[in-house]
Amino acid sequence: MIANKIRELRKKKRLTLDEVAEAVGTSKQTIHRYENGVIANIPHDKIEKLAEILSVSPSMLMGWEESDAEPEYTKRHGAKRVKMMGSVSHGEPIYDDDEYVDFINSGVDADFCLRASGDSMVGARIYDGDVVFIKKQKTVDNGEIAAVIIDDTATLKRVYYYPDEEKLILSPENPKYAPFVYIHEELSKIKIMGKAVAFQSAVR
């Protein structure tokens, strides 16, 4: 839970509420509400600033990364060019031609990135038009967000795989959308492109 993560990291770094509030550009009372979960929908620009003052990546702050080690995101060794692929759909998968169409300058340790489309991952704070950075890997742990290819189409979802049942569930982060469920021989249609490790969003 992001509220607990903010409080734990702040205390670990021995920062006061006032110090965090000043760095984020908000009030001490607002930071307190973040930590207590009273304000759950934290604006993207505030998440970026919270991550910076707490020396973590936005993705770790939101629970995407488990490691407590200082990520490359905060080391600022210099941005690199990350390849941008075609859009990935949140609602329904859209065709992906596997061609890189652009580059993003970023310090994120990722192999490529995609521009999200739709609103089915808003619960993970990924919105339409956001850039999602992907680290190539063939498998992900249950509950992690991945870019997945299905019959030459791509989608961004939380992945849950149950090998004993030969079942894979691709779950959205929006109650408006039902999960995609694949079983038995349908699994041969699925290819995990990699794990979502960070996102980049416009201020909202």
XYZ file of N, CA and C in Angstrom:
612
model
N 0.848 -1.189 0.000
C 0.000 0.000 0.000
C 0.884 1.239 0.000
N 0.600 2.169 -0.893
C 1.456 3.339 -1.063
C 1.546 4.175 0.212
N 0.463 4.237 0.988
C 0.476 5.015 2.232
C 1.541 4.484 3.189
N 1.558 3.168 3.381
C 2.552 2.564 4.273
C 3.967 2.753 3.744
N 4.117 2.658 2.419
C 5.438 2.796 1.818
C 5.994 4.195 2.045
N 5.155 5.210 1.894
C 5.603 6.591 2.110
C 6.072 6.776 3.551
N 5.266 6.301 4.494
C 5.606 6.460 5.910
C 6.891 5.700 6.261
N 7.014 4.453 5.777
C 8.190 3.644 6.090
C 9.463 4.270 5.531
N 9.405 4.741 4.283
C 10.585 5.322 3.660
C 10.959 6.654 4.297
N 9.955 7.437 4.665
C 10.238 8.721 5.313
C 10.964 8.503 6.642
N 10.457 7.555 7.426
C 11.075 7.286 8.727
C 12.462 6.675 8.565
N 12.618 5.836 7.546
C 13.927 5.220 7.299
C 14.971 6.271 6.978
N 14.561 7.322 6.265
C 15.483 8.399 5.905
C 15.523 9.501 6.968
N 14.763 9.296 8.052
C 14.721 10.256 9.167
C 14.300 11.652 8.703
N 13.286 11.680 7.858
C 12.737 12.945 7.366
C 11.478 13.299 8.153
N 11.287 14.572 8.409
C 10.065 15.007 9.076
C 8.974 15.237 8.050
N 7.747 15.315 8.516
C 6.632 15.637 7.627
C 6.842 16.991 6.965
N 7.371 17.927 7.718
C 7.625 19.265 7.182
C 8.639 19.228 6.044
N 9.692 18.438 6.205
C 10.731 18.354 5.181
C 10.189 17.735 3.894
N 9.397 16.692 4.036
C 8.803 16.057 2.857
C 7.808 16.996 2.194
N 7.010 17.658 2.997
C 6.015 18.580 2.464
C 6.673 19.690 1.657
N 7.778 20.218 2.167
C 8.475 21.304 1.469
C 9.027 20.817 0.131
N 9.595 19.586 0.114
C 10.169 19.037 -1.116
C 9.096 18.736 -2.159
N 7.938 18.310 -1.689
C 6.852 17.929 -2.594
C 6.047 19.146 -3.048
N 6.097 20.208 -2.253
C 5.350 21.400 -2.602
C 3.909 21.346 -2.139
N 3.719 20.820 -0.935
C 2.372 20.733 -0.378
C 2.466 20.964 1.129
N 1.376 20.723 1.825
C 1.368 20.984 3.263
C 1.715 19.730 4.072
N 2.122 19.980 5.322
C 2.408 18.889 6.253
C 1.159 18.034 6.448
N -0.008 18.672 6.512
C -1.261 17.952 6.715
C -1.561 17.011 5.538
N -1.224 17.468 4.329
C -1.466 16.635 3.152
C -0.580 15.396 3.164
N 0.708 15.565 3.513
C 1.608 14.412 3.609
C 1.089 13.433 4.658
N 0.610 13.968 5.774
C 0.043 13.116 6.821
C -1.152 12.318 6.277
N -1.973 12.961 5.458
C -3.127 12.268 4.853
C -2.680 11.215 3.848
N -1.588 11.499 3.128
C -1.035 10.478 2.233
C -0.641 9.238 3.030
N 0.053 9.463 4.150
C 0.573 8.351 4.941
C -0.530 7.562 5.640
N -1.638 8.198 5.920
C -2.752 7.517 6.578
C -3.756 6.936 5.591
N -3.509 7.160 4.305
C -4.410 6.637 3.293
C -5.689 7.424 3.130
N -5.779 8.580 3.798
C -6.978 9.420 3.663
C -7.083 9.940 2.233
N -5.929 10.308 1.670
C -5.863 10.691 0.253
C -5.197 9.539 -0.481
N -5.971 8.788 -1.227
C -5.448 7.618 -1.933
C -5.036 7.951 -3.361
N -5.722 8.899 -3.968
C -5.443 9.251 -5.358
C -4.445 10.408 -5.402
N -3.179 10.078 -5.212
C -2.122 11.091 -5.172
C -1.783 11.516 -6.597
N -1.752 12.813 -6.880
C -1.431 13.285 -8.233
C -0.073 12.779 -8.711
N 0.062 12.587 -10.004
C 1.296 12.035 -10.562
C 2.509 12.903 -10.268
N 2.346 14.221 -10.343
C 3.501 15.085 -10.097
C 3.967 14.971 -8.647
N 3.027 14.740 -7.737
C 3.401 14.575 -6.330
C 4.103 13.235 -6.104
N 3.669 12.191 -6.812
C 4.325 10.888 -6.699
C 5.774 10.992 -7.154
N 5.993 11.710 -8.262
C 7.359 11.901 -8.759
C 8.230 12.600 -7.715
N 7.692 13.648 -7.084
C 8.461 14.401 -6.095
C 8.665 13.602 -4.811
N 7.645 12.843 -4.416
C 7.791 11.970 -3.248
C 8.887 10.938 -3.489
N 8.879 10.338 -4.684
C 9.885 9.330 -5.016
C 11.286 9.929 -4.963
N 11.413 11.152 -5.449
C 12.734 11.781 -5.463
C 13.242 12.060 -4.051
N 12.414 12.633 -3.192
C 12.860 12.953 -1.831
C 13.094 11.681 -1.015
N 12.387 10.603 -1.352
C 12.532 9.338 -0.616
C 13.578 8.421 -1.251
N 14.206 8.893 -2.345
C 15.299 8.165 -3.019
C 14.884 6.801 -3.549
N 13.698 6.761 -4.140
C 13.232 5.544 -4.796
C 12.644 5.939 -6.143
N 12.325 4.949 -6.959
C 11.640 5.223 -8.213
C 10.139 5.317 -7.940
N 9.383 5.995 -8.794
C 7.931 6.015 -8.632
C 7.332 4.605 -8.613
N 7.892 3.702 -9.425
C 7.365 2.340 -9.474
C 7.576 1.596 -8.162
N 8.709 1.818 -7.503
C 8.927 1.182 -6.208
C 7.998 1.773 -5.157
N 7.821 3.084 -5.214
C 6.937 3.741 -4.248
C 5.529 3.172 -4.337
N 5.121 2.789 -5.541
C 3.778 2.259 -5.749
C 3.703 0.744 -5.590
N 4.847 0.123 -5.230
C 4.819 -1.303 -4.956
C 5.119 -2.191 -6.126
N 5.570 -1.603 -7.262
C 5.905 -2.433 -8.411
C 7.221 -3.148 -8.216
N 8.158 -2.515 -7.482
C 9.470 -3.097 -7.232
C 9.560 -3.466 -5.762
N 10.146 -4.619 -5.487
C 10.243 -5.094 -4.107
C 11.543 -4.684 -3.435
N 12.595 -4.426 -4.230
C 13.915 -4.147 -3.659
C 13.948 -2.809 -2.951
N 14.636 -2.768 -1.820
C 14.845 -1.523 -1.096
C 16.128 -0.828 -1.524
N 16.883 -1.457 -2.434
C 18.121 -0.847 -2.895
C 17.821 0.406 -3.702
N 18.745 1.353 -3.639
C 18.538 2.583 -4.384
C 18.536 2.270 -5.872
N 17.470 2.567 -6.600
C 17.369 2.220 -8.010
C 18.164 3.168 -8.880
N 18.390 2.724 -10.117
C 19.115 3.551 -11.066
C 18.399 4.872 -11.301
N 17.089 4.865 -11.159
C 16.301 6.072 -11.393
C 16.817 7.260 -10.587
N 17.269 7.001 -9.376
C 17.672 8.096 -8.493
C 19.166 8.399 -8.560
N 19.936 7.575 -9.227
C 21.377 7.780 -9.250
C 21.784 8.861 -10.237
N 20.939 9.101 -11.231
C 21.162 10.187 -12.184
C 22.559 10.126 -12.805
N 22.906 8.952 -13.334
C 24.178 8.802 -14.026
C 24.082 9.328 -15.460
N 22.927 9.840 -15.813
C 22.737 10.318 -17.180
C 21.656 9.528 -17.869
N 20.850 10.229 -18.648
C 19.759 9.576 -19.355
C 20.277 8.782 -20.547
N 19.558 7.765 -20.917
C 19.885 7.001 -22.110
C 18.661 6.985 -23.014
N 18.863 6.616 -24.255
C 17.763 6.542 -25.214
C 17.075 5.191 -25.083
N 15.823 5.210 -24.680
C 15.026 3.990 -24.546
C 14.084 3.898 -25.735
N 14.098 2.776 -26.429
C 13.286 2.601 -27.626
C 11.798 2.631 -27.290
N 11.048 3.352 -28.106
C 9.596 3.430 -27.948
C 8.937 2.559 -29.009
N 8.076 1.641 -28.565
C 7.303 0.822 -29.494
C 5.938 1.441 -29.692
N 5.103 0.774 -30.498
C 3.740 1.238 -30.711
C 2.930 1.165 -29.435
N 1.759 1.723 -29.452
C 0.905 1.792 -28.262
C 0.464 0.415 -27.782
N 0.232 0.335 -26.474
C -0.336 -0.861 -25.867
C -1.701 -0.491 -25.331
N -2.681 -1.319 -25.592
C -4.040 -1.024 -25.166
C -4.276 -1.485 -23.744
N -5.062 -0.713 -22.995
C -5.489 -1.104 -21.648
C -6.831 -1.807 -21.700
N -7.726 -1.355 -22.552
C -9.051 -1.934 -22.598
C -9.065 -3.197 -23.432
N -8.947 -3.038 -24.752
C -8.844 -4.168 -25.659
C -7.462 -4.141 -26.300
N -6.843 -5.305 -26.519
C -5.540 -5.311 -27.172
C -5.630 -4.689 -28.560
N -4.578 -3.965 -28.951
C -4.532 -3.376 -30.276
C -3.336 -3.927 -31.021
N -3.340 -3.839 -32.341
C -2.266 -4.400 -33.139
C -0.951 -3.695 -32.861
N 0.090 -4.474 -32.726
C 1.423 -3.933 -32.511
C 2.322 -4.482 -33.607
N 2.942 -3.573 -34.381
C 3.736 -4.024 -35.523
C 5.188 -4.315 -35.178
N 5.511 -4.245 -33.870
C 6.851 -4.582 -33.385
C 7.935 -3.681 -33.968
N 7.558 -2.496 -34.404
C 8.544 -1.553 -34.913
C 8.739 -0.423 -33.904
N 9.977 -0.061 -33.702
C 10.261 1.055 -32.817
C 10.026 2.360 -33.570
N 9.221 3.228 -33.012
C 8.810 4.427 -33.722
C 9.428 5.693 -33.151
N 10.055 5.606 -31.989
C 10.570 6.816 -31.355
C 11.520 6.406 -30.235
N 12.103 7.404 -29.578
C 12.980 7.156 -28.442
C 12.604 8.109 -27.319
N 12.789 7.663 -26.075
C 12.581 8.489 -24.894
C 13.904 8.577 -24.142
N 14.305 9.775 -23.776
C 15.497 9.937 -22.948
C 15.108 9.729 -21.486
N 15.724 8.765 -20.835
C 15.352 8.445 -19.461
C 16.497 7.768 -18.739
N 16.516 7.911 -17.423
C 17.482 7.212 -16.594
C 16.977 5.866 -16.115
N 15.765 5.486 -16.514
C 15.175 4.217 -16.088
C 15.916 3.055 -16.738
N 16.200 2.026 -15.978
C 16.857 0.824 -16.494
C 15.798 -0.044 -17.167
N 15.566 0.208 -18.449
C 14.543 -0.516 -19.204
C 15.074 -0.814 -20.597
N 14.501 -1.835 -21.234
C 14.926 -2.220 -22.579
C 14.122 -1.508 -23.661
N 12.885 -1.189 -23.373
C 12.063 -0.430 -24.301
C 10.881 0.146 -23.541
N 10.118 0.977 -24.191
C 8.946 1.540 -23.541
C 7.780 1.577 -24.523
N 6.583 1.717 -23.980
C 5.352 1.734 -24.761
C 4.473 2.862 -24.266
N 3.666 3.399 -25.170
C 2.711 4.427 -24.761
C 1.357 3.751 -24.505
N 0.869 3.879 -23.283
C -0.370 3.221 -22.881
C -1.582 3.872 -23.544
N -2.609 3.069 -23.739
C -3.839 3.554 -24.355
C -5.034 2.988 -23.596
N -5.970 3.842 -23.214
C -7.153 3.368 -22.510
C -7.090 3.650 -21.016
N -8.089 3.128 -20.316
C -8.216 3.462 -18.894
C -8.308 2.252 -17.977
N -7.977 1.058 -18.474
C -8.190 -0.111 -17.623
C -7.092 -0.334 -16.593
N -6.009 0.495 -16.613
C -4.955 0.343 -15.606
C -4.874 1.561 -14.691
N -5.945 2.326 -14.605
C -5.916 3.552 -13.795
C -5.728 3.241 -12.310
N -6.130 2.049 -11.865
C -5.933 1.671 -10.467
C -4.461 1.546 -10.111
N -3.614 1.318 -11.125
C -2.163 1.282 -10.941
C -1.552 2.633 -11.293
N -2.415 3.643 -11.474
C -2.023 5.019 -11.809
C -1.352 5.117 -13.174
N -1.707 4.210 -14.069
C -1.243 4.286 -15.457
C -2.419 4.772 -16.290
N -2.251 5.925 -16.911
C -3.345 6.565 -17.628
C -3.081 6.583 -19.133
N -4.130 6.877 -19.871
C -4.046 6.971 -21.314
C -2.948 7.969 -21.709
N -2.020 7.517 -22.545
C -0.941 8.378 -22.998
C 0.334 8.292 -22.176
N 0.296 7.635 -21.014
C 1.493 7.487 -20.195
C 2.527 6.605 -20.909
N 3.782 6.859 -20.637
C 4.861 6.026 -21.163
C 5.216 4.995 -20.099
N 5.174 3.709 -20.473
C 5.470 2.626 -19.541
C 6.775 1.961 -19.969
N 7.719 1.874 -19.036
C 9.033 1.314 -19.323
C 9.033 -0.184 -19.006
N 9.581 -0.964 -19.947
C 9.543 -2.420 -19.849
C 10.948 -3.000 -19.817
N 11.174 -3.893 -18.861
C 12.415 -4.671 -18.785
C 12.133 -6.044 -19.379
N 12.868 -6.415 -20.415
C 12.603 -7.682 -21.085
C 12.823 -8.871 -20.153
N 11.836 -9.735 -20.071
C 11.946 -11.009 -19.368
C 10.776 -11.872 -19.789
N 10.981 -13.183 -19.794
C 9.986 -14.108 -20.326
C 8.893 -14.445 -19.327
N 9.158 -14.230 -18.048
C 8.168 -14.507 -17.017
C 8.149 -13.365 -16.010
N 7.048 -13.244 -15.284
C 6.940 -12.281 -14.184
C 6.280 -12.986 -13.012
N 6.443 -12.442 -11.834
C 5.791 -12.999 -10.657
C 4.311 -12.643 -10.669
N 3.518 -13.469 -10.029
C 2.085 -13.191 -9.935
C 1.831 -11.819 -9.312
N 0.955 -11.070 -9.951
C 0.608 -9.747 -9.462
C 1.432 -8.625 -10.066
N 2.483 -8.974 -10.806
C 3.288 -7.940 -11.453
C 2.634 -7.514 -12.764
N 2.911 -6.290 -13.167
C 2.365 -5.754 -14.412
C 3.332 -6.060 -15.538
N 2.787 -6.559 -16.643
C 3.627 -6.941 -17.779
C 2.992 -6.502 -19.089
N 3.860 -6.325 -20.080
C 3.396 -6.158 -21.458
C 3.349 -7.554 -22.059
N 2.199 -7.926 -22.601
C 1.966 -9.284 -23.073
C 1.492 -9.263 -24.523
N 2.066 -10.157 -25.339
C 1.637 -10.305 -26.728
C 0.653 -11.477 -26.815
N -0.487 -11.231 -27.474
C -1.501 -12.258 -27.679
C -1.887 -12.249 -29.150
N -1.472 -13.290 -29.884
C -1.790 -13.355 -31.314
C -1.464 -12.053 -32.040
N -0.223 -11.612 -31.917
C 0.258 -10.399 -32.598
C -0.397 -9.120 -32.110
N -1.022 -9.163 -30.947
C -1.559 -7.952 -30.335
C -0.894 -7.790 -28.972
N -0.919 -6.575 -28.446
C -0.240 -6.316 -27.180
C -1.198 -5.714 -26.169
N -1.006 -6.057 -24.905
C -1.817 -5.493 -23.835
C -0.967 -5.361 -22.580
N -1.359 -4.468 -21.700
C -0.654 -4.229 -20.445
C -1.583 -4.611 -19.307
N -1.199 -5.616 -18.509
C -2.079 -6.125 -17.455
C -1.257 -6.696 -16.302
N -1.917 -6.898 -15.172
C -1.321 -7.693 -14.088
C -1.447 -9.160 -14.471
N -0.397 -9.911 -14.223
C -0.341 -11.305 -14.655
C -0.466 -12.236 -13.453
N -1.321 -13.238 -13.607
C -1.473 -14.294 -12.598
C -1.438 -15.632 -13.336
N -0.438 -16.457 -13.050
C -0.274 -17.726 -13.745
C -0.367 -18.872 -12.741
N -1.201 -19.861 -13.084
C -1.413 -21.026 -12.225
C -1.069 -22.279 -13.030
N 0.209 -22.727 -12.992
C 0.643 -23.844 -13.843
C -0.091 -25.150 -13.563
N -0.452 -25.415 -12.308
C -1.155 -26.659 -11.990
C -2.515 -26.724 -12.672
N -3.110 -25.555 -12.886
C -4.410 -25.489 -13.546
C -4.287 -25.140 -15.031
N -3.043 -24.915 -15.473
C -2.795 -24.465 -16.848
C -3.696 -23.269 -17.169
N -3.611 -22.271 -16.304
C -4.463 -21.089 -16.450
C -3.651 -19.816 -16.261
N -3.920 -18.842 -17.132
C -3.299 -17.529 -17.042
C -4.390 -16.465 -17.014
N -4.275 -15.548 -16.054
C -5.241 -14.454 -15.945
C -4.500 -13.134 -16.155
N -5.006 -12.338 -17.080
C -4.491 -10.992 -17.299
C -5.523 -10.035 -16.747
N -5.175 -9.386 -15.636
C -6.162 -8.620 -14.885
C -5.977 -7.112 -15.048
N -7.050 -6.391 -15.374
C -6.980 -4.929 -15.445
C -6.997 -4.324 -14.046
N -6.776 -3.025 -13.966
C -6.843 -2.291 -12.703
C -7.965 -1.262 -12.792
N -9.112 -1.741 -13.239
C -10.298 -0.899 -13.359
C -11.510 -1.825 -13.319
N -12.419 -1.638 -12.370
C -13.559 -2.556 -12.240
C -14.498 -2.561 -13.445
N -14.319 -1.604 -14.348
C -15.154 -1.585 -15.555
C -14.814 -2.727 -16.505
N -13.614 -3.307 -16.344
C -13.144 -4.316 -17.277
C -12.992 -5.673 -16.601
N -13.380 -6.712 -17.310
C -13.243 -8.077 -16.799
C -11.854 -8.609 -17.137
N -11.333 -9.520 -16.329
C -10.028 -10.120 -16.631
C -10.086 -10.969 -17.895
N -8.945 -11.101 -18.564
C -8.797 -12.041 -19.669
C -8.303 -13.357 -19.074
N -8.968 -14.451 -19.368
C -8.595 -15.757 -18.823
C -8.243 -16.701 -19.974
N -7.086 -17.348 -19.870
C -6.618 -18.273 -20.902
C -6.274 -19.595 -20.237
N -6.701 -20.699 -20.835
C -6.475 -22.015 -20.255
C -5.953 -22.986 -21.310
N -5.245 -23.994 -20.823
C -4.788 -25.122 -21.632
C -4.103 -24.671 -22.917
N -4.607 -25.114 -24.068
C -3.935 -24.820 -25.337
C -3.939 -23.334 -25.681
N -4.818 -22.557 -25.056
C -4.848 -21.117 -25.315
C -3.571 -20.439 -24.831
N -2.860 -21.084 -23.894
C -1.642 -20.490 -23.348
C -0.558 -20.340 -24.402
N -0.634 -21.159 -25.460
C 0.384 -21.077 -26.515
C 0.295 -19.766 -27.292
N -0.819 -19.055 -27.149
C -1.000 -17.784 -27.842
C -0.344 -16.618 -27.097
N 0.088 -16.889 -25.847
C 0.552 -15.813 -24.966
C 2.071 -15.735 -24.949
N 2.591 -14.521 -25.059
C 4.029 -14.286 -24.934
C 4.254 -13.042 -24.074
N 4.958 -13.225 -22.961
C 5.274 -12.087 -22.099
C 6.480 -11.352 -22.675
N 6.299 -10.070 -22.957
C 7.375 -9.247 -23.498
C 8.329 -8.803 -22.397
N 7.767 -8.510 -21.221
C 8.611 -8.063 -20.128
C 7.800 -7.429 -19.013
N 8.499 -7.052 -17.961
C 7.883 -6.486 -16.761
C 7.893 -4.963 -16.815
N 6.767 -4.369 -16.444
C 6.700 -2.910 -16.319
C 7.479 -2.499 -15.076
N 8.468 -1.618 -15.254
C 9.337 -1.236 -14.136
C 9.180 0.227 -13.739
N 8.568 1.030 -14.595
C 8.381 2.448 -14.276
C 7.418 3.046 -15.279
N 6.921 4.229 -14.963
C 6.075 4.944 -15.919
C 6.418 6.422 -15.885
N 6.050 7.073 -16.954
C 6.274 8.524 -17.066
C 4.959 9.154 -17.480
N 4.512 10.126 -16.722
C 3.185 10.682 -16.948
C 3.234 12.196 -16.985
N 2.285 12.763 -17.709
C 2.111 14.207 -17.693
C 1.458 14.614 -16.380
N 1.685 15.837 -15.952
C 1.054 16.341 -14.734
C -0.445 16.441 -14.967
N -1.222 15.918 -13.986
C -2.683 15.944 -14.120
C -3.270 16.660 -12.924
